Tab-separated table of C-alpha atoms in Angstrom:
chain	number	residue	atom	x	y	z
K	1028	UNK	CA	1.144	106.940	47.964
K	1029	UNK	CA	0.476	110.566	48.919
K	1030	UNK	CA	1.446	113.061	46.249
K	1031	UNK	CA	3.897	115.810	47.216
K	1032	UNK	CA	3.044	119.530	47.038
K	1033	UNK	CA	3.272	121.212	43.724
K	1034	UNK	CA	5.953	123.529	45.232
K	1035	UNK	CA	8.151	120.409	45.787
K	1036	UNK	CA	7.611	119.147	42.283
K	1037	UNK	CA	8.410	122.550	40.655
K	1038	UNK	CA	11.488	122.981	42.735
K	1039	UNK	CA	12.775	119.594	41.552
K	1040	UNK	CA	11.919	120.152	37.900
K	1041	UNK	CA	13.632	123.589	37.864
K	1042	UNK	CA	16.613	122.394	39.988
K	1043	UNK	CA	15.957	124.973	42.631
K	1044	UNK	CA	15.840	122.467	45.455
K	1045	UNK	CA	18.918	123.892	47.131
K	1046	UNK	CA	18.164	126.898	49.366
K	1047	UNK	CA	20.832	129.084	47.810
K	1048	UNK	CA	19.558	128.361	44.262
K	1049	UNK	CA	15.928	129.134	45.297
K	1050	UNK	CA	16.884	132.332	47.052
K	1051	UNK	CA	18.588	133.674	43.938
K	1052	UNK	CA	15.283	133.246	42.009
K	1053	UNK	CA	12.992	134.392	44.878
K	1054	UNK	CA	14.955	137.630	45.606
K	1055	UNK	CA	15.237	138.550	41.870
K	1056	UNK	CA	11.441	138.292	41.489
K	1057	UNK	CA	10.914	140.243	44.727
K	1058	UNK	CA	13.079	143.064	43.467
K	1059	UNK	CA	11.311	143.146	40.094
K	1060	UNK	CA	7.940	143.035	41.721
K	1061	UNK	CA	8.819	145.828	44.070
K	1062	UNK	CA	9.592	148.103	41.100
K	1063	UNK	CA	6.594	146.993	39.075
K	1064	UNK	CA	4.001	147.456	41.852
K	1065	UNK	CA	5.710	150.440	43.498
K	1066	UNK	CA	6.008	148.616	46.779
K	1067	UNK	CA	9.658	148.940	48.017
K	1068	UNK	CA	9.153	146.714	50.976
K	1069	UNK	CA	8.681	143.668	48.684
K	1070	UNK	CA	12.385	143.882	47.786
K	1071	UNK	CA	13.281	143.047	51.379
K	1072	UNK	CA	11.181	139.954	51.693
K	1073	UNK	CA	13.232	136.729	52.131
K	1074	UNK	CA	12.613	133.093	52.904
K	1075	UNK	CA	14.552	131.608	55.756
K	1076	UNK	CA	16.455	128.354	55.388
K	1077	UNK	CA	14.189	126.675	57.908
K	1078	UNK	CA	10.992	127.676	56.120
K	1079	UNK	CA	12.420	126.659	52.809
K	1080	UNK	CA	13.344	123.201	53.892
K	1081	UNK	CA	9.945	122.718	55.549
K	1082	UNK	CA	8.175	123.683	52.311
K	1083	UNK	CA	10.601	121.668	50.139
K	1084	UNK	CA	9.860	118.388	51.846
K	1085	UNK	CA	6.572	118.303	49.954
K	1086	UNK	CA	4.257	117.497	52.887
K	1087	UNK	CA	3.577	121.161	54.065
K	1088	UNK	CA	0.176	122.359	52.975
K	1089	UNK	CA	-0.057	125.662	54.852
K	1090	UNK	CA	-0.106	129.198	53.493
K	1091	UNK	CA	2.865	131.671	53.499
K	1092	UNK	CA	2.623	135.252	54.637
K	1093	UNK	CA	0.759	137.406	52.052
K	1094	UNK	CA	3.881	139.287	50.622
K	1095	UNK	CA	5.738	135.937	50.404
K	1096	UNK	CA	2.793	134.258	48.679
K	1097	UNK	CA	2.561	137.141	46.179
K	1098	UNK	CA	6.287	136.717	45.211
K	1099	UNK	CA	5.886	132.968	45.020
K	1100	UNK	CA	2.877	133.251	42.695
K	1101	UNK	CA	4.856	135.520	40.327
K	1102	UNK	CA	7.885	133.180	40.532
K	1103	UNK	CA	6.009	130.007	39.696
K	1104	UNK	CA	2.958	131.459	37.830
K	1105	UNK	CA	0.746	129.299	40.081
K	1106	UNK	CA	-1.636	130.413	42.875
K	1107	UNK	CA	-0.092	129.913	46.347
K	1108	UNK	CA	-3.047	127.798	47.395
K	1109	UNK	CA	-2.144	125.372	44.542
K	1110	UNK	CA	1.577	125.525	45.304
K	1111	UNK	CA	1.048	124.203	48.834
K	1112	UNK	CA	-1.581	121.624	48.007
K	1113	UNK	CA	-0.946	117.963	46.940
K	1114	UNK	CA	-0.267	117.631	43.258
K	1115	UNK	CA	-3.211	116.158	41.284
K	1116	UNK	CA	-3.400	112.430	40.669
K	1117	UNK	CA	-0.928	111.685	37.938
K	1118	UNK	CA	-2.851	108.746	36.588
K	1119	UNK	CA	-4.502	110.626	33.670
K	1120	UNK	CA	-1.097	111.321	32.218
K	1121	UNK	CA	0.254	107.845	32.748
K	1122	UNK	CA	2.260	108.760	35.834
K	1123	UNK	CA	4.094	111.596	34.195
K	1124	UNK	CA	4.264	113.532	37.397
K	1125	UNK	CA	5.742	110.555	39.410
K	1126	UNK	CA	8.233	110.001	36.679
K	1127	UNK	CA	9.279	113.744	36.535
K	1128	UNK	CA	9.869	113.843	40.307
K	1129	UNK	CA	11.764	110.572	40.461
K	1130	UNK	CA	14.112	111.315	37.549
K	1131	UNK	CA	14.970	114.817	38.722
K	1132	UNK	CA	15.659	113.658	42.283
K	1133	UNK	CA	17.783	110.656	41.275
K	1134	UNK	CA	19.781	111.918	38.301
K	1135	UNK	CA	20.955	115.568	38.282
K	1136	UNK	CA	21.883	115.267	34.567
K	1137	UNK	CA	18.232	114.494	33.615
K	1138	UNK	CA	14.699	115.878	33.820
K	1139	UNK	CA	11.362	115.255	32.120
K	1140	UNK	CA	9.256	117.998	30.739
K	1141	UNK	CA	5.616	116.962	30.901
K	1142	UNK	CA	3.266	117.593	27.943
K	1143	UNK	CA	-0.133	118.966	29.102
K	1144	UNK	CA	-3.068	116.634	28.872
K	1145	UNK	CA	-1.007	113.578	27.976
K	1146	UNK	CA	0.703	115.299	25.079
K	1147	UNK	CA	4.267	114.503	24.082
K	1148	UNK	CA	6.862	115.578	26.593
K	1149	UNK	CA	10.630	115.912	26.594
K	1150	UNK	CA	13.514	114.160	28.255
K	1151	UNK	CA	16.430	116.464	28.713
K	1152	UNK	CA	19.863	114.750	29.101
K	1153	UNK	CA	22.733	116.965	30.174
K	1154	UNK	CA	26.436	116.220	29.601
K	1155	UNK	CA	28.963	116.954	32.247
K	1156	UNK	CA	32.348	117.561	30.563
K	1157	UNK	CA	32.654	115.555	27.347
K	1158	UNK	CA	29.126	115.383	26.089
K	1159	UNK	CA	26.939	118.219	24.795
K	1160	UNK	CA	23.540	117.241	26.067
K	1161	UNK	CA	20.398	116.613	24.034
K	1162	UNK	CA	16.648	116.188	24.403
K	1163	UNK	CA	14.426	113.244	23.315
K	1164	UNK	CA	10.636	113.062	22.957
K	1165	UNK	CA	8.825	111.096	25.609
K	1166	UNK	CA	5.334	109.793	26.494
K	1167	UNK	CA	4.219	108.132	29.683
K	1168	UNK	CA	1.940	105.187	30.237
K	1169	UNK	CA	0.741	103.459	33.353
K	1170	UNK	CA	2.711	100.170	34.051
K	1171	UNK	CA	2.214	97.175	36.286
K	1172	UNK	CA	5.245	95.193	37.280
K	1173	UNK	CA	4.561	91.568	37.774
K	1174	UNK	CA	7.358	88.966	38.093
K	1175	UNK	CA	9.855	89.148	35.272
K	1176	UNK	CA	7.658	91.407	33.103
K	1177	UNK	CA	6.208	94.863	33.276
K	1178	UNK	CA	2.931	95.492	31.480
K	1179	UNK	CA	2.453	98.919	29.882
K	1180	UNK	CA	-1.086	100.145	29.251
K	1181	UNK	CA	-1.397	101.422	25.716
K	1182	UNK	CA	-3.884	104.060	26.869
K	1183	UNK	CA	-5.131	106.105	23.915
K	1184	UNK	CA	-3.794	103.747	21.174
K	1185	UNK	CA	-4.206	106.353	18.493
K	1186	UNK	CA	-2.184	108.959	20.373
K	1187	UNK	CA	0.525	106.345	21.168
K	1188	UNK	CA	0.759	105.382	17.438
K	1189	UNK	CA	1.052	109.077	16.532
K	1190	UNK	CA	3.977	109.456	18.959
K	1191	UNK	CA	5.760	106.397	17.729
K	1192	UNK	CA	5.398	107.270	14.038
K	1193	UNK	CA	8.007	110.121	13.620
K	1194	UNK	CA	11.623	109.357	12.887
K	1195	UNK	CA	12.834	111.457	15.869
K	1196	UNK	CA	14.462	109.880	18.880
K	1197	UNK	CA	11.801	109.159	21.503
K	1198	UNK	CA	11.140	106.876	24.498
K	1199	UNK	CA	8.076	105.259	25.941
K	1200	UNK	CA	8.180	105.408	29.788
K	1201	UNK	CA	6.019	103.024	31.763
K	1202	UNK	CA	5.224	104.291	35.313
K	1203	UNK	CA	4.303	101.939	38.182
K	1204	UNK	CA	3.549	104.175	41.097
K	1205	UNK	CA	1.528	101.800	43.199
K	1206	UNK	CA	4.075	101.941	46.022
K	1207	UNK	CA	7.622	103.138	45.485
K	1208	UNK	CA	7.560	104.512	41.910
K	1209	UNK	CA	9.305	102.385	39.233
K	1210	UNK	CA	9.955	103.374	35.679
K	1211	UNK	CA	10.430	101.184	32.664
K	1212	UNK	CA	12.008	102.505	29.504
K	1213	UNK	CA	11.995	101.439	25.871
K	1214	UNK	CA	13.237	103.236	22.694
K	1215	UNK	CA	10.317	104.437	20.508
K	1216	UNK	CA	11.735	102.563	17.499
K	1217	UNK	CA	11.568	99.278	19.447
K	1218	UNK	CA	8.038	100.024	20.758
K	1219	UNK	CA	7.016	100.873	17.119
K	1220	UNK	CA	8.376	97.583	15.862
K	1221	UNK	CA	6.687	95.576	18.686
K	1222	UNK	CA	3.346	97.262	18.157
K	1223	UNK	CA	3.499	96.530	14.432
K	1224	UNK	CA	4.236	92.893	15.152
K	1225	UNK	CA	1.279	92.694	17.595
K	1226	UNK	CA	-0.997	94.640	15.172
K	1227	UNK	CA	-1.288	97.362	17.880
K	1228	UNK	CA	-3.262	95.184	20.248
K	1229	UNK	CA	-3.478	95.770	24.005
K	1230	UNK	CA	-0.680	96.427	26.524
K	1231	UNK	CA	2.995	96.018	25.844
K	1232	UNK	CA	5.085	93.616	27.969
K	1233	UNK	CA	8.659	94.602	28.802
K	1234	UNK	CA	11.262	92.371	30.480
K	1235	UNK	CA	12.283	93.509	33.930
K	1236	UNK	CA	15.704	94.485	32.398
K	1237	UNK	CA	13.998	97.630	31.133
K	1238	UNK	CA	13.623	99.025	34.668
K	1239	UNK	CA	15.079	102.503	34.683
K	1240	UNK	CA	17.889	102.383	37.258
K	1241	UNK	CA	21.470	103.526	37.343
K	1242	UNK	CA	22.496	100.876	34.788
K	1243	UNK	CA	19.886	101.539	32.171
K	1244	UNK	CA	19.962	105.328	32.809
K	1245	UNK	CA	23.702	105.313	32.239
K	1246	UNK	CA	23.191	103.451	28.854
K	1247	UNK	CA	20.451	105.833	27.690
K	1248	UNK	CA	22.277	108.936	28.964
K	1249	UNK	CA	25.510	108.143	27.152
K	1250	UNK	CA	24.238	106.565	23.932
K	1251	UNK	CA	21.604	109.222	23.078
K	1252	UNK	CA	24.062	112.108	23.509
K	1253	UNK	CA	26.757	110.296	21.446
K	1254	UNK	CA	24.215	109.342	18.834
K	1255	UNK	CA	22.687	112.732	18.367
K	1256	UNK	CA	26.042	114.390	18.152
K	1257	UNK	CA	27.403	111.961	15.575
K	1258	UNK	CA	24.186	112.232	13.472
K	1259	UNK	CA	24.562	115.995	13.613
K	1260	UNK	CA	28.156	115.690	12.406
K	1261	UNK	CA	27.746	112.921	9.898
K	1262	UNK	CA	28.536	114.937	6.752
K	1263	UNK	CA	31.369	116.826	8.420
K	1264	UNK	CA	33.005	113.605	9.681
K	1265	UNK	CA	32.763	112.013	6.233
K	1266	UNK	CA	34.719	114.986	4.898
K	1267	UNK	CA	37.260	114.983	7.685
K	1268	UNK	CA	38.084	111.334	7.291
K	1269	UNK	CA	39.679	112.176	3.996
K	1270	UNK	CA	42.181	114.379	5.763
K	1271	UNK	CA	43.255	111.644	8.197
K	1272	UNK	CA	45.634	110.001	5.791
K	1273	UNK	CA	47.680	113.155	5.434
K	1274	UNK	CA	48.141	113.317	9.236
K	1275	UNK	CA	49.092	109.679	9.559
K	1276	UNK	CA	52.319	110.299	7.684
K	1277	UNK	CA	53.388	112.935	10.195
K	1278	UNK	CA	55.522	111.978	13.174
K	1279	UNK	CA	53.450	114.256	15.409
K	1280	UNK	CA	50.276	116.286	15.156
K	1281	UNK	CA	47.808	118.115	17.321
K	1282	UNK	CA	45.000	119.811	15.185
K	1283	UNK	CA	43.075	122.403	17.099
K	1284	UNK	CA	39.297	122.132	17.467
K	1285	UNK	CA	39.088	125.487	15.936
K	1286	UNK	CA	40.021	123.844	12.583
K	1287	UNK	CA	36.571	122.189	12.641
K	1288	UNK	CA	34.543	124.545	14.722
K	1289	UNK	CA	31.121	123.046	13.855
K	1290	UNK	CA	31.979	119.581	15.430
K	1291	UNK	CA	29.996	118.570	18.501
K	1292	UNK	CA	31.882	117.127	21.374
K	1293	UNK	CA	30.718	113.687	20.310
K	1294	UNK	CA	32.028	114.282	16.796
K	1295	UNK	CA	35.404	115.492	18.106
K	1296	UNK	CA	35.649	112.430	20.334
K	1297	UNK	CA	34.967	110.043	17.423
K	1298	UNK	CA	37.498	111.810	15.103
K	1299	UNK	CA	40.144	111.923	17.767
K	1300	UNK	CA	39.640	108.425	18.888
K	1301	UNK	CA	39.647	107.077	15.259
K	1302	UNK	CA	42.814	108.908	14.418
K	1303	UNK	CA	44.575	107.820	17.579
K	1304	UNK	CA	43.673	104.140	17.032
K	1305	UNK	CA	45.040	104.240	13.429
K	1306	UNK	CA	48.118	106.115	14.535
K	1307	UNK	CA	48.924	103.454	17.149
K	1308	UNK	CA	48.280	100.485	14.839
K	1309	UNK	CA	50.515	101.827	12.112
K	1310	UNK	CA	53.348	102.426	14.659
K	1311	UNK	CA	53.134	99.013	16.121
K	1312	UNK	CA	53.661	97.267	12.709
K	1313	UNK	CA	56.336	94.608	12.985
K	1314	UNK	CA	56.385	94.536	16.828
K	1315	UNK	CA	56.136	90.908	18.022
K	1316	UNK	CA	56.196	91.414	21.789
K	1317	UNK	CA	53.078	92.962	23.357
K	1318	UNK	CA	53.403	96.610	24.366
K	1319	UNK	CA	51.860	98.128	27.516
K	1320	UNK	CA	49.015	100.698	27.246
K	1321	UNK	CA	48.074	103.707	29.410
K	1322	UNK	CA	44.712	105.410	28.885
K	1323	UNK	CA	43.430	108.778	30.087
K	1324	UNK	CA	39.784	108.113	30.665
K	1325	UNK	CA	38.720	108.804	34.370
K	1326	UNK	CA	34.954	109.043	34.200
K	1327	UNK	CA	32.055	107.074	32.715
K	1328	UNK	CA	31.287	109.920	30.457
K	1329	UNK	CA	34.826	109.630	28.912
K	1330	UNK	CA	34.838	105.858	28.979
K	1331	UNK	CA	31.466	105.435	27.265
K	1332	UNK	CA	33.255	105.856	23.948
K	1333	UNK	CA	34.777	102.385	24.458
K	1334	UNK	CA	31.278	100.911	24.920
K	1335	UNK	CA	29.476	102.446	22.032
K	1336	UNK	CA	31.961	103.410	19.275
K	1337	UNK	CA	32.224	100.639	16.740
K	1338	UNK	CA	35.753	101.411	15.803
K	1339	UNK	CA	36.861	100.981	19.430
K	1340	UNK	CA	35.628	97.412	19.384
K	1341	UNK	CA	37.425	96.752	16.142
K	1342	UNK	CA	40.660	98.266	17.668
K	1343	UNK	CA	40.482	96.074	20.770
K	1344	UNK	CA	39.811	92.948	18.651
K	1345	UNK	CA	42.753	93.810	16.359
K	1346	UNK	CA	45.142	94.409	19.208
K	1347	UNK	CA	44.147	91.182	20.952
K	1348	UNK	CA	44.445	89.182	17.746
K	1349	UNK	CA	47.823	90.602	16.898
K	1350	UNK	CA	49.380	89.539	20.209
K	1351	UNK	CA	47.422	86.352	20.799
K	1352	UNK	CA	49.612	83.608	22.258
K	1353	UNK	CA	52.182	85.989	23.668
K	1354	UNK	CA	52.355	87.438	27.161
K	1355	UNK	CA	49.095	89.079	28.381
K	1356	UNK	CA	48.306	92.610	27.309
K	1357	UNK	CA	48.051	95.247	29.933
K	1358	UNK	CA	46.295	98.658	30.191
K	1359	UNK	CA	46.558	101.173	32.986
K	1360	UNK	CA	44.160	103.901	34.154
K	1361	UNK	CA	44.619	106.630	36.675
K	1362	UNK	CA	41.263	107.164	38.366
K	1363	UNK	CA	41.697	109.286	41.567
K	1364	UNK	CA	39.169	109.024	44.397
K	1365	UNK	CA	38.248	112.618	43.831
K	1366	UNK	CA	36.885	111.698	40.361
K	1367	UNK	CA	35.030	108.768	41.767
K	1368	UNK	CA	33.308	110.839	44.401
K	1369	UNK	CA	32.410	113.515	41.720
K	1370	UNK	CA	30.723	110.885	39.539
K	1371	UNK	CA	27.183	109.624	39.807
K	1372	UNK	CA	26.632	105.879	40.316
K	1373	UNK	CA	25.404	105.529	36.683
K	1374	UNK	CA	28.780	107.059	35.472
K	1375	UNK	CA	30.811	104.685	37.694
K	1376	UNK	CA	28.843	101.809	36.183
K	1377	UNK	CA	29.812	102.896	32.638
K	1378	UNK	CA	33.449	103.094	33.726
K	1379	UNK	CA	33.301	99.574	35.181
K	1380	UNK	CA	31.655	98.197	31.979
K	1381	UNK	CA	34.420	99.737	29.862
K	1382	UNK	CA	37.078	98.079	32.069
K	1383	UNK	CA	35.191	94.771	31.864
K	1384	UNK	CA	35.206	95.052	28.051
K	1385	UNK	CA	39.013	95.231	28.053
K	1386	UNK	CA	39.273	92.313	30.509
K	1387	UNK	CA	37.084	90.035	28.329
K	1388	UNK	CA	39.407	90.843	25.480
K	1389	UNK	CA	42.270	89.424	27.445
K	1390	UNK	CA	43.660	92.724	28.631
K	1391	UNK	CA	44.729	92.896	32.254
K	1392	UNK	CA	43.685	96.255	33.663
K	1393	UNK	CA	45.448	98.126	36.389
K	1394	UNK	CA	43.923	101.200	38.074
K	1395	UNK	CA	45.986	103.637	39.936
K	1396	UNK	CA	44.228	106.066	42.353
K	1397	UNK	CA	47.183	108.464	42.819
K	1398	UNK	CA	46.149	111.866	41.441
K	1399	UNK	CA	49.802	112.751	40.695
K	1400	UNK	CA	49.503	110.503	37.598
K	1401	UNK	CA	46.363	112.251	36.228
K	1402	UNK	CA	48.476	114.396	33.800
K	1403	UNK	CA	50.246	111.388	32.212
K	1404	UNK	CA	49.661	111.126	28.418
K	1405	UNK	CA	47.795	108.281	26.818
K	1406	UNK	CA	50.598	106.142	25.401
K	1407	UNK	CA	51.712	102.738	24.249
K	1408	UNK	CA	55.156	101.723	25.534
K	1409	UNK	CA	57.440	99.493	23.580
K	1410	UNK	CA	59.943	98.836	26.387
K	1411	UNK	CA	63.432	100.266	25.687
K	1412	UNK	CA	62.502	101.477	22.191
K	1413	UNK	CA	59.721	104.048	22.002
K	1414	UNK	CA	56.482	105.330	23.342
K	1415	UNK	CA	53.581	105.991	20.969
K	1416	UNK	CA	51.748	109.004	22.502
K	1417	UNK	CA	48.043	109.220	21.597
K	1418	UNK	CA	45.754	111.585	23.444
K	1419	UNK	CA	42.021	112.199	22.521
K	1420	UNK	CA	40.423	112.023	25.950
K	1421	UNK	CA	40.707	115.103	28.212
K	1422	UNK	CA	42.360	117.217	25.492
K	1423	UNK	CA	41.207	120.806	26.047
K	1424	UNK	CA	42.057	122.504	22.738
K	1425	UNK	CA	43.028	119.718	20.331
K	1426	UNK	CA	41.013	117.066	18.590
K	1427	UNK	CA	43.995	114.733	19.220
K	1428	UNK	CA	47.672	115.086	20.165
K	1429	UNK	CA	50.098	112.334	19.025
K	1430	UNK	CA	53.777	111.834	18.961
K	1431	UNK	CA	56.436	109.164	18.916
K	1432	UNK	CA	58.847	109.485	21.851
K	1433	UNK	CA	62.303	107.925	21.971
K	1434	UNK	CA	64.032	110.134	24.559
K	1435	UNK	CA	65.192	107.879	27.361
K	1436	UNK	CA	64.153	110.257	30.282
K	1437	UNK	CA	60.562	110.263	28.891
K	1438	UNK	CA	60.548	106.518	28.318
K	1439	UNK	CA	61.760	106.076	31.942
K	1440	UNK	CA	58.808	108.245	33.213
K	1441	UNK	CA	56.278	106.208	31.205
K	1442	UNK	CA	57.734	102.959	32.457
K	1443	UNK	CA	57.662	104.161	36.064
K	1444	UNK	CA	53.981	105.206	35.650
K	1445	UNK	CA	53.163	101.651	34.501
K	1446	UNK	CA	55.156	100.188	37.328
K	1447	UNK	CA	53.212	102.290	39.875
K	1448	UNK	CA	49.938	101.142	38.374
K	1449	UNK	CA	50.996	97.494	38.518
K	1450	UNK	CA	52.297	97.739	42.117
K	1451	UNK	CA	49.481	99.815	43.550
K	1452	UNK	CA	46.488	98.876	41.464
K	1453	UNK	CA	43.079	98.957	43.198
K	1454	UNK	CA	42.148	96.054	40.915
K	1455	UNK	CA	43.529	93.045	42.682
K	1456	UNK	CA	43.044	89.285	42.068
K	1457	UNK	CA	44.226	86.311	40.024
K	1458	UNK	CA	41.446	86.392	37.380
K	1459	UNK	CA	39.128	88.971	35.727
K	1460	UNK	CA	36.237	88.160	38.050
K	1461	UNK	CA	38.305	88.942	41.201
K	1462	UNK	CA	39.786	92.044	39.667
K	1463	UNK	CA	36.371	93.365	38.573
K	1464	UNK	CA	34.880	92.691	41.941
K	1465	UNK	CA	37.666	94.761	43.581
K	1466	UNK	CA	37.170	97.513	41.033
K	1467	UNK	CA	33.437	97.492	41.767
K	1468	UNK	CA	34.265	97.878	45.485
K	1469	UNK	CA	36.470	100.928	44.704
K	1470	UNK	CA	33.677	102.487	42.653
K	1471	UNK	CA	31.080	101.681	45.353
K	1472	UNK	CA	29.014	99.454	43.023
K	1473	UNK	CA	27.159	96.469	44.420
K	1474	UNK	CA	28.753	93.488	42.626
K	1475	UNK	CA	25.951	91.037	43.264
K	1476	UNK	CA	23.428	93.499	41.950
K	1477	UNK	CA	25.588	94.225	38.792
K	1478	UNK	CA	25.964	90.558	37.991
K	1479	UNK	CA	22.248	89.946	38.348
K	1480	UNK	CA	21.315	92.990	36.243
K	1481	UNK	CA	23.911	91.842	33.632
K	1482	UNK	CA	22.155	88.539	33.391
K	1483	UNK	CA	18.810	90.338	32.802
K	1484	UNK	CA	20.451	92.513	30.149
K	1485	UNK	CA	22.153	89.584	28.408
K	1486	UNK	CA	18.822	87.916	28.072
K	1487	UNK	CA	17.001	90.732	26.297
K	1488	UNK	CA	19.929	92.577	24.561
K	1489	UNK	CA	20.951	96.194	24.964
K	1490	UNK	CA	19.359	97.279	21.693
K	1491	UNK	CA	15.905	96.120	22.988
K	1492	UNK	CA	16.026	99.076	25.379
K	1493	UNK	CA	17.959	101.811	23.458
K	1494	UNK	CA	19.158	101.440	19.914
K	1495	UNK	CA	22.026	103.215	18.149
K	1496	UNK	CA	21.053	105.159	14.931
K	1497	UNK	CA	24.444	106.387	13.791
K	1498	UNK	CA	26.513	104.100	11.583
K	1499	UNK	CA	29.488	104.801	13.944
K	1500	UNK	CA	27.854	103.144	16.966
K	1501	UNK	CA	27.140	99.604	18.000
K	1502	UNK	CA	25.385	97.787	20.907
K	1503	UNK	CA	27.382	94.587	20.405
K	1504	UNK	CA	30.201	95.481	22.767
K	1505	UNK	CA	27.775	95.964	25.613
K	1506	UNK	CA	26.053	92.719	24.811
K	1507	UNK	CA	29.450	90.941	25.078
K	1508	UNK	CA	30.087	92.747	28.318
K	1509	UNK	CA	26.817	91.731	29.910
K	1510	UNK	CA	27.220	88.137	28.829
K	1511	UNK	CA	30.747	88.200	30.312
K	1512	UNK	CA	29.684	89.623	33.611
K	1513	UNK	CA	26.619	87.248	33.694
K	1514	UNK	CA	29.049	84.317	33.485
K	1515	UNK	CA	30.979	85.529	36.539
K	1516	UNK	CA	30.142	84.393	40.097
K	1517	UNK	CA	28.021	86.934	42.074
K	1518	UNK	CA	29.712	85.947	45.335
K	1519	UNK	CA	31.189	88.855	47.197
């Protein structure tokens, strides 16, 4: 396939592919250059929206006006003749250029930094609201997709082994750019193990489940950020756990994040979620009838904690076991359409997977789309007695905020919120499969595609693609979810 101009590639890499963003950078350099060269007229040079869009498409190979070219050369540190020429064949670097363009165009929270001459590059993953962002090492190799496998060329085997050896987080990216580019991803730790098992011979073969699409990108994007944050906080979290017991005896608490200022967002999520789970379990002791739950997660970034944090899986199992044989458990979400529209498809998939995890544990999920209920606390309602309030998601200043409420007006409000969710849920149907299909439609996720991809994932296992390193994380919950979804009918 024809390669785009270098101008197009650099725009995408630097996230200047909107005219307004580009103009800010161009006009800044124009002003600086006018002062530096003593040529005031350069400060008035601009690029029209029409010209920008013509250049940005990547298939314009002309030459700008001399003053414009001069500014562009200083902006990109590349001769104008090279800027508006096709990029070099990416094959020598294993398709790194194709991978960089594809990732930057498809996922705004991600970009590749290419190493020169096939050297190690970087994969930058940016959080949106509840994750901090991080960077992993990456190398690229040419790949050939064939049937249910993709074959990755080892290339310079010595260089590949050098990349795989360090303990850092890294990924091997296979690039098949024969037609429409396709990327295949595997954690460096898995690739290192597989190369050791094969004595480092020849190409690597990856199942088609390793295709980098919205599903696998969402897994990598969420896990790596949680993993790096928790590893960074490991010592602090160990110390803070000792303090949790003191808080559990209090009827209410809301410690400020300023009390542990060195915590990452991932660490704060883990600490808040752990405490809230213990707070709830302790205050449900002796209760025989199942309570009703309301949770505050609205995006995949927030809901990813349910998929990866091992204590969340233990919590779900404990709740389900405690009320086994009684009336079905229920959990309500408020997910307004505005949040759905603001989330990328990969985030919406994470949200759906978290809801599927609850359904497979026997929890009927209701999703309310009315934004008026976005402010409602996370709570567990014991009808007519009390509400156990437990917030850790979407808390601005606190690590958690918990309370036990017995005031009848407040109990009535919580009960009304649950009633609204049951009556107006976007998840409709007599069984989990039907409810999840309706939720997929609300989130604009192709149900047939999701079931088929879940079958592929259940065959190879989540940890064959990206593996947790922190002791606080697990891939087992996702394996259960993919097996559960794979068992459902793909019919629309």
